[in-house]
CSV table of C-alpha atoms in Angstrom, one decimal:
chain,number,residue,atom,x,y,z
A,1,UNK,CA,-10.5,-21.5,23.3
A,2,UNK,CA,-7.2,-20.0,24.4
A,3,UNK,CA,-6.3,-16.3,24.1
A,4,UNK,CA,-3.4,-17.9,21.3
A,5,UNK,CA,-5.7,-20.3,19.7
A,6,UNK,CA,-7.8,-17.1,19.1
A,7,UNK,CA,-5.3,-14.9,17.7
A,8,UNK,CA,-4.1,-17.8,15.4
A,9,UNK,CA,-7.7,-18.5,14.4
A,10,UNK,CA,-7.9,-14.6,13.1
A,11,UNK,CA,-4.2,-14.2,11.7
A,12,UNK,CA,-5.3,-17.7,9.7
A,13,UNK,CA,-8.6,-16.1,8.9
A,14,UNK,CA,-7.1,-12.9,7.5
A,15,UNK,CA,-4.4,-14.2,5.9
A,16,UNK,CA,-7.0,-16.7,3.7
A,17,UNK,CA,-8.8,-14.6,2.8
A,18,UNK,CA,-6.6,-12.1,1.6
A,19,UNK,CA,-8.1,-9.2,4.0
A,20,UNK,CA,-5.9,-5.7,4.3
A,21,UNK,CA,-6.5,-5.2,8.0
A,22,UNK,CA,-7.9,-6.5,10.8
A,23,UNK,CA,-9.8,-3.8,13.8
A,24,UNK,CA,-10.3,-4.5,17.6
A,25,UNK,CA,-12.3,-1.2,18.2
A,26,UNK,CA,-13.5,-0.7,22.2
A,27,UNK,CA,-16.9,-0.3,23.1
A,28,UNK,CA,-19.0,0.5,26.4
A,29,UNK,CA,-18.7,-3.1,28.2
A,30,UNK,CA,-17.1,-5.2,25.1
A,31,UNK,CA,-15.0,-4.6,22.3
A,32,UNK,CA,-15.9,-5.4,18.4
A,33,UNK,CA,-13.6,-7.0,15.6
A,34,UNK,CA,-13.9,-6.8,11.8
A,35,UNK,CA,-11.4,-7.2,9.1
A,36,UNK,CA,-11.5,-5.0,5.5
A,37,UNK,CA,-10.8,-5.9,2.6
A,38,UNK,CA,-11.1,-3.1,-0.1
A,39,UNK,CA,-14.4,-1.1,1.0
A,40,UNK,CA,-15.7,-3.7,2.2
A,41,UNK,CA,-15.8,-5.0,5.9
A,42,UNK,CA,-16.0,-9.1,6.7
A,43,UNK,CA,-16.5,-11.4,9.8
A,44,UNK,CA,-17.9,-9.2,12.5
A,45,UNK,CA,-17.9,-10.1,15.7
A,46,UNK,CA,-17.9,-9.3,19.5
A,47,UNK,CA,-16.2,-9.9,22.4
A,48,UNK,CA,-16.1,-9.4,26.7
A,49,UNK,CA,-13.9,-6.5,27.5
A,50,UNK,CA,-11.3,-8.8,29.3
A,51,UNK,CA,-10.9,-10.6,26.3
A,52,UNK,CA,-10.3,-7.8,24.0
A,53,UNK,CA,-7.6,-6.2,26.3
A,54,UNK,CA,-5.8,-9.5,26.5
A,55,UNK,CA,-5.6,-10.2,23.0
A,56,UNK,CA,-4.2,-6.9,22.4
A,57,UNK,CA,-1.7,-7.6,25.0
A,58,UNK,CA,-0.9,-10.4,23.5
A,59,UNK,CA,0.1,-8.6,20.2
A,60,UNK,CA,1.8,-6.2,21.6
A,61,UNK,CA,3.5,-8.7,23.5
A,62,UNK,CA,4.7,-10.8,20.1
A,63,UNK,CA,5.5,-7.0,18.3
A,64,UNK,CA,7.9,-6.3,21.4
A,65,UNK,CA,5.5,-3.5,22.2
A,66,UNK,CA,5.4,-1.9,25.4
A,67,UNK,CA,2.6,-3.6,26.7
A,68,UNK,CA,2.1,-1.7,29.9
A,69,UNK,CA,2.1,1.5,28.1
A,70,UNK,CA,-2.0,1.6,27.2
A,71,UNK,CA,-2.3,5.9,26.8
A,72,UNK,CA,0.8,6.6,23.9
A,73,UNK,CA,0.2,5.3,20.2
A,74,UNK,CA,2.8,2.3,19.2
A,75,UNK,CA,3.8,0.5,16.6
A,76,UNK,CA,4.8,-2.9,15.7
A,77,UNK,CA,5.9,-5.6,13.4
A,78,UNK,CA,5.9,-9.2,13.7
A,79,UNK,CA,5.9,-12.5,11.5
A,80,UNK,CA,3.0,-14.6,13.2
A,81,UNK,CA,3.6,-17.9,12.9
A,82,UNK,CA,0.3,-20.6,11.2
A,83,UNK,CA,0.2,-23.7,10.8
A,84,UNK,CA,1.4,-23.8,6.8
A,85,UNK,CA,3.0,-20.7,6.5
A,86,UNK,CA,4.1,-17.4,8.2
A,87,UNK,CA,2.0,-14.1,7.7
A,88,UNK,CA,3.5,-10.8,8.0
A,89,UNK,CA,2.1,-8.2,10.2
A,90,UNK,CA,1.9,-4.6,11.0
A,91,UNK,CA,0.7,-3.9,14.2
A,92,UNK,CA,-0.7,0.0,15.6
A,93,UNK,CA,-2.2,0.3,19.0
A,94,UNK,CA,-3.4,3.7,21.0
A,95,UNK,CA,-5.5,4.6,24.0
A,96,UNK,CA,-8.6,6.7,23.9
A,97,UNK,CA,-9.1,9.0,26.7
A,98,UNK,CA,-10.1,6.4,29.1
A,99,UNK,CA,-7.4,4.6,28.2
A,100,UNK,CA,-9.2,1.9,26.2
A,101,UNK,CA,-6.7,0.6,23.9
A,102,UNK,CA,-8.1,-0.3,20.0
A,103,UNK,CA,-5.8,-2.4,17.3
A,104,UNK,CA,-5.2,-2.1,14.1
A,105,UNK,CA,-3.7,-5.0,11.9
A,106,UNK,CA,-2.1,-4.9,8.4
A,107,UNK,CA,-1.8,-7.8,6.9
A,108,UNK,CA,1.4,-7.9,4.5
A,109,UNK,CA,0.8,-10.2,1.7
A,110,UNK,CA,3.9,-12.5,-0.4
A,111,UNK,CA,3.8,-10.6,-3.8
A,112,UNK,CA,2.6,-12.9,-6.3
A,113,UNK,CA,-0.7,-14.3,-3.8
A,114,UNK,CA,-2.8,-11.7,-4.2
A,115,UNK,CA,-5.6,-12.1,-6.7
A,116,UNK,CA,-6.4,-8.7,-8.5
A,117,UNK,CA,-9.9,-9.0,-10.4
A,118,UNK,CA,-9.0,-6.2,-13.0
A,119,UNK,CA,-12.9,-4.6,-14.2
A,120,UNK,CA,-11.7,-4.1,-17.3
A,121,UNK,CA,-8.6,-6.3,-18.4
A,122,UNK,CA,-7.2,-4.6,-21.3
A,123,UNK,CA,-6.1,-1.4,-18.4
A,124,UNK,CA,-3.4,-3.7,-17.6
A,125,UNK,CA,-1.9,-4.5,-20.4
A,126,UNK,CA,-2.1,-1.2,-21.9
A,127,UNK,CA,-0.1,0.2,-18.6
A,128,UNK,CA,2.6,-2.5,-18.7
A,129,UNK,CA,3.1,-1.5,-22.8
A,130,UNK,CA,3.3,1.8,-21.7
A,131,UNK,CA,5.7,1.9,-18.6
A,132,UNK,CA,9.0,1.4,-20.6
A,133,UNK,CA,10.4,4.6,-20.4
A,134,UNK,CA,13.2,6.2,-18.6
A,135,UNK,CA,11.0,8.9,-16.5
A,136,UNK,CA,9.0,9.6,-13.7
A,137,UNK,CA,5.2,7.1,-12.9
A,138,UNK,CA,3.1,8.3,-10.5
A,139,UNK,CA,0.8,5.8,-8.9
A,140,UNK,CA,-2.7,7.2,-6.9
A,141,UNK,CA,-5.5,6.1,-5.2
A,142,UNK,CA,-6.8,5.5,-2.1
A,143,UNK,CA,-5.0,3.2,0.7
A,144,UNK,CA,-5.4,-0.2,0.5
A,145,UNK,CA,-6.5,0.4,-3.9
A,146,UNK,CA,-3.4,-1.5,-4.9
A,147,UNK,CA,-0.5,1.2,-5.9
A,148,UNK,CA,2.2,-0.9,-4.3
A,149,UNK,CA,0.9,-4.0,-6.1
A,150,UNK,CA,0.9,-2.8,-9.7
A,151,UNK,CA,4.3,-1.1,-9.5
A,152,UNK,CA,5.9,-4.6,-8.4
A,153,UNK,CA,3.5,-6.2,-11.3
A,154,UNK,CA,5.3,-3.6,-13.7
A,155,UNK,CA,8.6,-3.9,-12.2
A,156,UNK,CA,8.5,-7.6,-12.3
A,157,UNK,CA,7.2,-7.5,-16.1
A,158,UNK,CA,10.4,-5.2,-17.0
A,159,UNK,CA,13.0,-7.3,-15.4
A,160,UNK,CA,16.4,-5.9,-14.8
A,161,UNK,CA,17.7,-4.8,-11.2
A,162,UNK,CA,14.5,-3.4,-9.3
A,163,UNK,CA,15.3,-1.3,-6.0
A,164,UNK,CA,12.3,-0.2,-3.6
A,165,UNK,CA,12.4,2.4,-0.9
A,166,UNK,CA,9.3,2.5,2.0
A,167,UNK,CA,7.7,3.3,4.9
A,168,UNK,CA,7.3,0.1,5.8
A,169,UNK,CA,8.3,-2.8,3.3
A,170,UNK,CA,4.6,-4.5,2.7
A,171,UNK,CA,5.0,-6.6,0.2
A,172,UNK,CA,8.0,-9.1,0.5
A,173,UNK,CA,9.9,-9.8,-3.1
A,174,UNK,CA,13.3,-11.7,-3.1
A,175,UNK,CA,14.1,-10.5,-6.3
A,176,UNK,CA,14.4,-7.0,-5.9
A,177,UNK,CA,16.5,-4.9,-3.5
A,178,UNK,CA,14.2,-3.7,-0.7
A,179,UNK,CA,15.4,-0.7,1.9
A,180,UNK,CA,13.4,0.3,4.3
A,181,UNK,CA,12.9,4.1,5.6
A,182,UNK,CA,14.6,4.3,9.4
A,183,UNK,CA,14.3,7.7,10.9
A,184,UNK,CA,16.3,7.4,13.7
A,185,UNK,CA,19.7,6.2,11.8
A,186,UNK,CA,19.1,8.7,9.4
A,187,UNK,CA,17.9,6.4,7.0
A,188,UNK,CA,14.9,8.6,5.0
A,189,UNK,CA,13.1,8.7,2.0
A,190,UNK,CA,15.8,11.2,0.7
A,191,UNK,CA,19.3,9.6,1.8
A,192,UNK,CA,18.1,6.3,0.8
A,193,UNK,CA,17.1,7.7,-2.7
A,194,UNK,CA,20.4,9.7,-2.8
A,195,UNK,CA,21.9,6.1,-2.0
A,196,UNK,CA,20.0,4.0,-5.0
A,197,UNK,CA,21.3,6.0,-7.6
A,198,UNK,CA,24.7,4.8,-7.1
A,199,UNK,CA,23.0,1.2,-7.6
A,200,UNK,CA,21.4,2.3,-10.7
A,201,UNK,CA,18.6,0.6,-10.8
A,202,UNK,CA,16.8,-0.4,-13.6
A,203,UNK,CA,13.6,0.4,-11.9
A,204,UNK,CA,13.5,3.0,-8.6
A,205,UNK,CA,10.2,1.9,-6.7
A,206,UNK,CA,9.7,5.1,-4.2
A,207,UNK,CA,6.9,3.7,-1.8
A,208,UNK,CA,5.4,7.3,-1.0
A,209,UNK,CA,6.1,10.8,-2.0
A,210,UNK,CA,5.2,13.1,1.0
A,211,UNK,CA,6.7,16.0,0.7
A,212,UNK,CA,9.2,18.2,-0.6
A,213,UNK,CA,12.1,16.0,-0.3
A,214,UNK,CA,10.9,13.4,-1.3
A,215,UNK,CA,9.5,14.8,-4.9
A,216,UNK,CA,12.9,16.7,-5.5
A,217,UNK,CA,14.7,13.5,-5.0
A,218,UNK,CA,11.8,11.4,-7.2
A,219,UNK,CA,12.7,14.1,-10.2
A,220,UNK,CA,16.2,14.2,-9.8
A,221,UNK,CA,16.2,10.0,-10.1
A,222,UNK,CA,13.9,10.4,-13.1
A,223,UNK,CA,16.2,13.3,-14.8
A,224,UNK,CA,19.4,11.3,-14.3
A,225,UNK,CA,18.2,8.5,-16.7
A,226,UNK,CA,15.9,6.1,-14.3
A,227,UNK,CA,12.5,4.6,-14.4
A,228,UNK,CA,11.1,5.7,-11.3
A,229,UNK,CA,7.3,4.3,-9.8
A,230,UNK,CA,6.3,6.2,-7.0
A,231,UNK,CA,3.2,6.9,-5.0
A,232,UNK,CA,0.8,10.0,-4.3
A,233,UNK,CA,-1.7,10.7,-2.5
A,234,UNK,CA,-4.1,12.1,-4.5
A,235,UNK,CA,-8.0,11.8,-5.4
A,236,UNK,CA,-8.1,12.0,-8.9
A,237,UNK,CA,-5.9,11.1,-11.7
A,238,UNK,CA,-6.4,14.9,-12.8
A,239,UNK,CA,-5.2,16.2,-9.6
A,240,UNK,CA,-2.0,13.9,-9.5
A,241,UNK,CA,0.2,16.9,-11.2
A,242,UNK,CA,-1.1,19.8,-9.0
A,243,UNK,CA,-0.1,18.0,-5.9
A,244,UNK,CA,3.1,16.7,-6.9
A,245,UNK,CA,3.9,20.6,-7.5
A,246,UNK,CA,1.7,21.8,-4.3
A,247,UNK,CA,4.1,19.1,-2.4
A,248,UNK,CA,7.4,21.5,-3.7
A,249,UNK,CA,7.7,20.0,-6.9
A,250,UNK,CA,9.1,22.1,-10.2
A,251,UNK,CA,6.4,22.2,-12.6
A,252,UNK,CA,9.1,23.1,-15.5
A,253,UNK,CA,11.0,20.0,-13.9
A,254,UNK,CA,8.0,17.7,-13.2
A,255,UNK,CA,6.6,18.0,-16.7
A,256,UNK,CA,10.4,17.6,-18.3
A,257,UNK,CA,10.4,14.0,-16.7
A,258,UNK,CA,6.8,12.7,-16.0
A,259,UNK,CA,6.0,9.9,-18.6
A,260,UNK,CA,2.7,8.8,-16.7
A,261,UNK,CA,0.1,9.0,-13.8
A,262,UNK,CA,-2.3,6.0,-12.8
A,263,UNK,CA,-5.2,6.3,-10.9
A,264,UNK,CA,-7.0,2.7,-9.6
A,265,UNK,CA,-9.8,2.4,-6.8
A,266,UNK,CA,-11.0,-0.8,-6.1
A,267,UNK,CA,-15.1,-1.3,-6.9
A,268,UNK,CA,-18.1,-3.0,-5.7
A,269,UNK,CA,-19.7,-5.5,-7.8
A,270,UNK,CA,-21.1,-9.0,-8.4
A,271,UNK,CA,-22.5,-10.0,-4.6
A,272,UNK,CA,-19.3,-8.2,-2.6
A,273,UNK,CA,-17.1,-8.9,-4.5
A,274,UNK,CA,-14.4,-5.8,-5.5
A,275,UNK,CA,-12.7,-4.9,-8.8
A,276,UNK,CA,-10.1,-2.9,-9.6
A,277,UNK,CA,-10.7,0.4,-12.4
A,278,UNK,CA,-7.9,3.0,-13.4
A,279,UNK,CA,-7.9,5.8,-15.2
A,280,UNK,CA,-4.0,6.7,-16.7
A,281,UNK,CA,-2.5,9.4,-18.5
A,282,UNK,CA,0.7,8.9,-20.7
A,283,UNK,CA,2.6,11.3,-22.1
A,284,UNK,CA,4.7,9.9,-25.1
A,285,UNK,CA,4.8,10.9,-28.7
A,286,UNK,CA,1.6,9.7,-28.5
A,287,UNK,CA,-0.2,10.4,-25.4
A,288,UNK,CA,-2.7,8.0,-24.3
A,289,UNK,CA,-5.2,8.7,-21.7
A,290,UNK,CA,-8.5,7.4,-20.5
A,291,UNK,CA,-10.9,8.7,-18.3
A,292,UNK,CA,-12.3,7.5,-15.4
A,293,UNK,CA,-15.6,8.4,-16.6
A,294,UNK,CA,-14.9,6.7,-19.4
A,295,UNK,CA,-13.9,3.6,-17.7
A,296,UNK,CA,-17.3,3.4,-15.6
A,297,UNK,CA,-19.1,3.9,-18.7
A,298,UNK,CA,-17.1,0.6,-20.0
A,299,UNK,CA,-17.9,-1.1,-16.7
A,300,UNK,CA,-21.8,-0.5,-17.1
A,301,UNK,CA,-22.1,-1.2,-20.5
A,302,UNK,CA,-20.1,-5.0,-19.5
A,303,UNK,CA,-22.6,-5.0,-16.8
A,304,UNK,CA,-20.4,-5.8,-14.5
């Protein structure tokens, strides 16, 4: 097998089967591969040292990486090419300090083929009832949990002119206006969200609040009469509000315009296979929250 039919047969592989990323992680004399999907890790394998530096090369080659440059992290993009469709990719490479190189591939799904198995259903529909408002939705959890899926499931759901600013664009959606954060013409988190309120969106889909900026700019969108999703890092749905404000937020300003926070993390269960369970906070004449205490408790009692 040929270094392309190879990388084809693991792109196809990954891309099937739905994983988030692919590894190519050095070793002593080899290198080892593995894909993740959720917490868990699928098809394993090994292979010689030459191999694994050539098929890194060769990714770096197609992401119009430098691929003589093996010591500095890099960063790529491509859209790999299969035999019945194209799969998007983001590509990260750096050098240990032998200069072994390791690869790290995310795979950047179509929205609409992914397959969410929700724990408990009835989260869902009582998150899309409740994102209606003109405010401020945070979305938490930890990478890979979802957060960028659900707010294009609730944007979708609303309808009406949807504009998205990240870091990079992962999932692809023709429907909605999709700008991408570019440092070096001055296109950030900040200008970009200083430029979508002239579109006035009927949703404002901020891919990642991560610092000051950022959060000012996420209020100020939600004060002026917008529905704003955005996501934060954060490792509890009770701990959402604290780092919004720890990031340079206005508490007096947060809690004028924050109409919800969700907090999802995707589960084991059933023989591998992963669910997803949130816990969500609303705040509306009548609040609604539920725990994610509560939500396990649910999810044992289902026996799930």
């Amino acid at each position: 097998m040929t270094i392309e039919e190879f990388s084809t047969e693991l792109v196809w592989y990954g891309s099937k089967e739905q994983m988030q990323d692919f590894y190519l992680m050095p070793k002593v004399d080899h290198y080892e591969y593995y894909f993740r999907q959720g917490p868990f890790y699928h098809g394993q394998g090994c292979v010689s040292d030459e191999i694994g530096r050539q098929l890194i090369s060769r990714f770096k080659y197609l992401g119009q990486m430098d691929v003589s440059e093996r010591r500095k992290a890099q960063l790529g993009a491509i859209t790999y090419i299969l035999p019945n469709k194209e799969q998007r990719l983001r590509l990260s490479t750096v050098g240990d300090y032998l200069q072994r190189e390791s690869l790290v591939i995310r795979f950047l799904h179509s929205f609409g083929n992914s397959c969410e198995n929700y724990l408990l259903p009835e989260q869902l529909v009582t998150i899309l009832q409740a994102c209606h408002s003109k405010g401020l939705y945070l979305f938490c959890g930890p990478v890979g949990s979802g957060k960028t899926t659900l707010m294009y499931k609730l944007a979708k759901e609303r309808g009406g002119q949807v504009l998205t600013i990240e870091d990079p664009v992962e999932i692809e959606e023709s429907d909605f206006l999709q700008l991408q954060v570019n440092e070096k013409i001055h296109q950030t988190y900040e200008e970009l969200i200083k430029l979508s309120l002239r579109h006035h969106p009927d949703v404002l889909i901020i891919g990642e609040i991560r610092d000051q900026k950022t959060i000012l700019g996420a209020i100020r969108a939600a004060l002026t009469g917008h529905c704003v999703f955005a996501t934060l890092h954060a490792s509890s749905l009770e701990a959402a509000e604290n780092r919004a404000i720890e990031l340079g937020g206005d508490k007096q300003l947060l809690q004028d315009c924050l109409r919800g926070i969700i907090y999802q993390e995707l589960l084991p269960y059933q023989k591998k296979e992963v669910g997803l369970l949130m816990s969500y906070t609303f705040y509306e004449d009548q609040p609604k929250h539920f725990s994610w205490q509560e939500g396990l408790k649910q999810v044992e009692e289902r026996k799930l």
